[in-house]
RNA sequence: GGGCCGUUAGCUCAGUCCGGCUAGAGCGCUCGCCUCACACGCGAGAGGUCAGUGGUUCAAGUCCACUACGGCCCACCA
């Protein structure tokens, strides 16, 4: 192939040029004919497209891409799909804000609706179908932005293998998997207390909770024994006294032994409640005796369930206390309730404090405290606990046997880094209930069930009507079940469609099954599943990783991947965690424009696996410099002959010595990659390369230029080494390496073979030679530098004192050393290492 | 309350699993150099009680114990 080396070529525009070429050449196209052992399959995280782009989005994906490129060059056919996580609440919220709309499911579909140009304020209400259409429109836009970023960064995904968690295939996969869970008894519905977000009007799962420190107040409140004396309890939620069903203390708490088995009456409401014992009651908290309400917190739920207590709930789905007087309150109690009926919990709390103070049942003043309160991670107000019918998938939270099985799955996984496995274990060990998958929202995969409506008009939840596979995906809110007419919807003797959707994790837990076409191409699926790696962030081990493990355990009886590679957190340049609320989010595009995509890739690849990494412009600058250096060094190495050279011409000791050290670098980088340590791989390649340009290239320059007998060896060695370096850097710097490769090689560097030590067979010499002359050259440079002379300054005489081995090694490349140092004469003697240089 | 990770040069980080010459790199800083691949460059230099304490060892940044500080995760929030 004839050389086509541009005279002057910078980095600018390389990403566009090569992205287009790779697309048209199908460089990263997955070859579907390959067999499982030839394939390396990656379960790429589908980014939440409605989220903002930030450096965290770049970090992990680039690291994974580097590894994908390594595997591809190592001979694997890499299955590297890309998904978009577009279903779920984040998209709904974005649509609401972007267009100024809100979903009102009671409104009909408006065929002529078009979204407002500007966000509408106040929001306009639209029907469910119109709302979902807007979700589709906006996510399509968002997905383009992400794809553009990924292409600019050079991710080697196969853009023909994409999916979205709301697309038809994902819906079908998700519904099919759910129906399988149902058929096997792994999914069930129940009417029970759930954590409820009063703003989003939906139930939330344990994995979506977070604790936030909130202000509150301890109230000491008197309950009355039959003899009229007081028992004080401490509570932060006096508004729930009307929901009190019992008092509880620890069974061994000596202070309350007399009370167990007796009853007390609640203040203001005068309800008689039993005093019971339970181990969860903590003698050290408050007065040691607590009121059990339905429901103030998750412990209440446990007590209520285990002690078989009645239900006296007053908090409604909207977070207000119900308007009508509860049936268990009569007389004065009903009167007291009328004061707080219809209020939000926090309003009722203040009112109750006043009333209790007035009645003398409040001891002292409420004491302000800060305490952790459970929030939905995306919510703004504390969660309430309400009773409602929801769907669950078993996850070991309520069964020891399943929990143990899932813990074993966690041990079967190879965790990179290893300590991340602990987070999985802790999460599984700490589960308190099954996985709540139903959500009372709109943009998501529907729960694919209808229920018979009895002749009495009741919904028969115990006998759901299941669609056949060939009808999936179904929307029970608009589709009619087989054997019914649409007119029978919600009619006695007819049917009722499940109104809920599944949580986004219920679908994204199936990304291997979606990307692998489990539902429509089982043969293909066997060739990519279980996948090789699941790369992801640490914060979603409890959600995405765990739920994927659960689904795969049930559906396939295996872990979904062999290895989980967990990347670190991204911190802002001041080493603070980036968050939108602090306003320190760094977006990638401006940085890519300033430093170039390879500089940003270089930064990402220098973050160690699993290690928190700060956005560091300094590191990006170094990456940019490395890319430029590769261009320039390549131009030099390729400037001597216009045709391919014969490696057997590499005969000079210095050249063969250089190849020995390069072979060692190849070995080191390969070993690092095999342990998923891309950062060590690039470090090794880079160290070797800078030594190459700084020392070897300088030493060999004269011989390469002078057309003497040593020239062919120099030319061949330079080209051979360059061919190796380009491949070593290809996983990290895909554009510049491809550019240089195209100057003198056929095909793509990204489909060339990863360098191996076998290539060096018969070409390597003693590593000592290059080391020895580099060391002496360094001393000569120091002398020139000390003399404030140019590096071109002539040296009359150099006296080397060193041990025998170093002298012997140096002599083998003496001509190169003299030329590089511009030295006229060199002498050697044995002894402690010193170099005397006498400048001309 | 439990757990995980970290603390090495002014800054950002390697090195710790598997103990061994004088603890490395880059940035920044200082000094020099337009050297025919590269001034988007090249060369040289200064800069470190390896968080602290104690222990194991011939030998500790590296192994063990404890402590402090920082970050993260979990926890039944009376």
mmCIF file of C-alpha atoms (C1' of nucleotides) in Angstrom, chain A residues 206 234-235 282 285 290 299 371-374 419 426 542 575 616 622 625 628-629 632-633 636 683 694 698 701 705 781-782 785 788 791-792 822, chain B residues 2-5 12-15 25-28 31-45 71-78:
data_model
loop_
_atom_site.group_PDB
_atom_site.id
_atom_site.type_symbol
_atom_site.label_atom_id
_atom_site.label_comp_id
_atom_site.label_asym_id
_atom_site.label_seq_id
_atom_site.Cartn_x
_atom_site.Cartn_y
_atom_site.Cartn_z
ATOM 1 C CA UNK A 206 -37.483 -0.330 48.988
ATOM 2 C CA UNK A 234 -42.635 9.771 73.058
ATOM 3 C CA UNK A 235 -43.630 10.407 69.463
ATOM 4 C CA UNK A 282 -36.210 -0.532 72.125
ATOM 5 C CA UNK A 285 -35.613 4.930 72.882
ATOM 6 C CA UNK A 290 -44.127 3.350 71.897
ATOM 7 C CA UNK A 299 -41.851 -0.797 62.149
ATOM 8 C CA UNK A 371 -34.028 12.708 62.459
ATOM 9 C CA UNK A 372 -33.879 10.561 59.329
ATOM 10 C CA UNK A 373 -37.132 10.382 57.410
ATOM 11 C CA UNK A 374 -37.870 8.119 54.477
ATOM 12 C CA UNK A 419 -15.049 -5.371 47.188
ATOM 13 C CA UNK A 426 -25.468 -6.282 52.314
ATOM 14 C CA UNK A 542 -29.256 -2.617 44.640
ATOM 15 C CA UNK A 575 -13.740 16.576 44.467
ATOM 16 C CA UNK A 616 -9.461 16.803 35.901
ATOM 17 C CA UNK A 622 -2.034 15.149 28.904
ATOM 18 C CA UNK A 625 -0.718 15.778 24.134
ATOM 19 C CA UNK A 628 -0.693 14.708 19.139
ATOM 20 C CA UNK A 629 2.540 12.947 19.979
ATOM 21 C CA UNK A 632 4.022 13.368 15.079
ATOM 22 C CA UNK A 633 6.010 10.315 16.033
ATOM 23 C CA UNK A 636 8.643 10.499 11.688
ATOM 24 C CA UNK A 683 -0.287 3.365 31.864
ATOM 25 C CA UNK A 694 12.280 10.447 24.223
ATOM 26 C CA UNK A 698 16.465 10.267 19.544
ATOM 27 C CA UNK A 701 17.541 9.289 14.454
ATOM 28 C CA UNK A 705 18.628 9.568 8.368
ATOM 29 C CA UNK A 781 21.804 15.964 28.501
ATOM 30 C CA UNK A 782 22.157 16.989 32.117
ATOM 31 C CA UNK A 785 21.421 21.602 30.539
ATOM 32 C CA UNK A 788 22.709 26.120 29.628
ATOM 33 C CA UNK A 791 20.967 19.898 23.081
ATOM 34 C CA UNK A 792 22.711 20.256 19.738
ATOM 35 C CA UNK A 822 26.861 14.803 19.443
ATOM 36 C "C1'" G B 2 -23.180 -1.910 61.165
ATOM 37 C "C1'" G B 3 -20.220 -2.082 56.791
ATOM 38 C "C1'" C B 4 -17.131 -0.666 52.433
ATOM 39 C "C1'" C B 5 -13.454 2.567 50.236
ATOM 40 C "C1'" U B 12 -4.231 14.844 40.458
ATOM 41 C "C1'" C B 13 -2.738 10.007 41.066
ATOM 42 C "C1'" A B 14 0.404 5.096 40.536
ATOM 43 C "C1'" G B 15 2.925 1.732 43.852
ATOM 44 C "C1'" A B 25 4.509 9.780 37.050
ATOM 45 C "C1'" G B 26 2.112 13.970 35.105
ATOM 46 C "C1'" C B 27 0.482 18.889 36.156
ATOM 47 C "C1'" G B 28 2.194 23.262 38.448
ATOM 48 C "C1'" C B 31 16.244 26.967 34.862
ATOM 49 C "C1'" G B 32 17.537 26.279 29.909
ATOM 50 C "C1'" C B 33 16.887 24.969 24.534
ATOM 51 C "C1'" C B 34 13.544 27.546 17.834
ATOM 52 C "C1'" U B 35 17.479 20.063 18.159
ATOM 53 C "C1'" C B 36 15.838 18.512 10.125
ATOM 54 C "C1'" A B 37 8.358 14.110 13.831
ATOM 55 C "C1'" C B 38 6.443 17.578 17.151
ATOM 56 C "C1'" A B 39 7.070 25.164 20.269
ATOM 57 C "C1'" C B 40 -0.103 21.850 20.771
ATOM 58 C "C1'" G B 41 7.391 21.140 21.450
ATOM 59 C "C1'" C B 42 12.356 19.353 23.831
ATOM 60 C "C1'" G B 43 15.939 18.865 28.005
ATOM 61 C "C1'" A B 44 17.173 19.487 33.119
ATOM 62 C "C1'" G B 45 16.059 20.690 38.299
ATOM 63 C "C1'" G B 71 -16.308 9.814 51.051
ATOM 64 C "C1'" C B 72 -20.040 6.173 50.183
ATOM 65 C "C1'" C B 73 -23.648 2.241 51.416
ATOM 66 C "C1'" C B 74 -26.967 0.017 54.838
ATOM 67 C "C1'" A B 75 -30.056 0.377 59.452
ATOM 68 C "C1'" C B 76 -36.819 -0.489 63.043
ATOM 69 C "C1'" C B 77 -37.334 7.487 61.855
ATOM 70 C "C1'" A B 78 -40.965 5.894 69.091
#
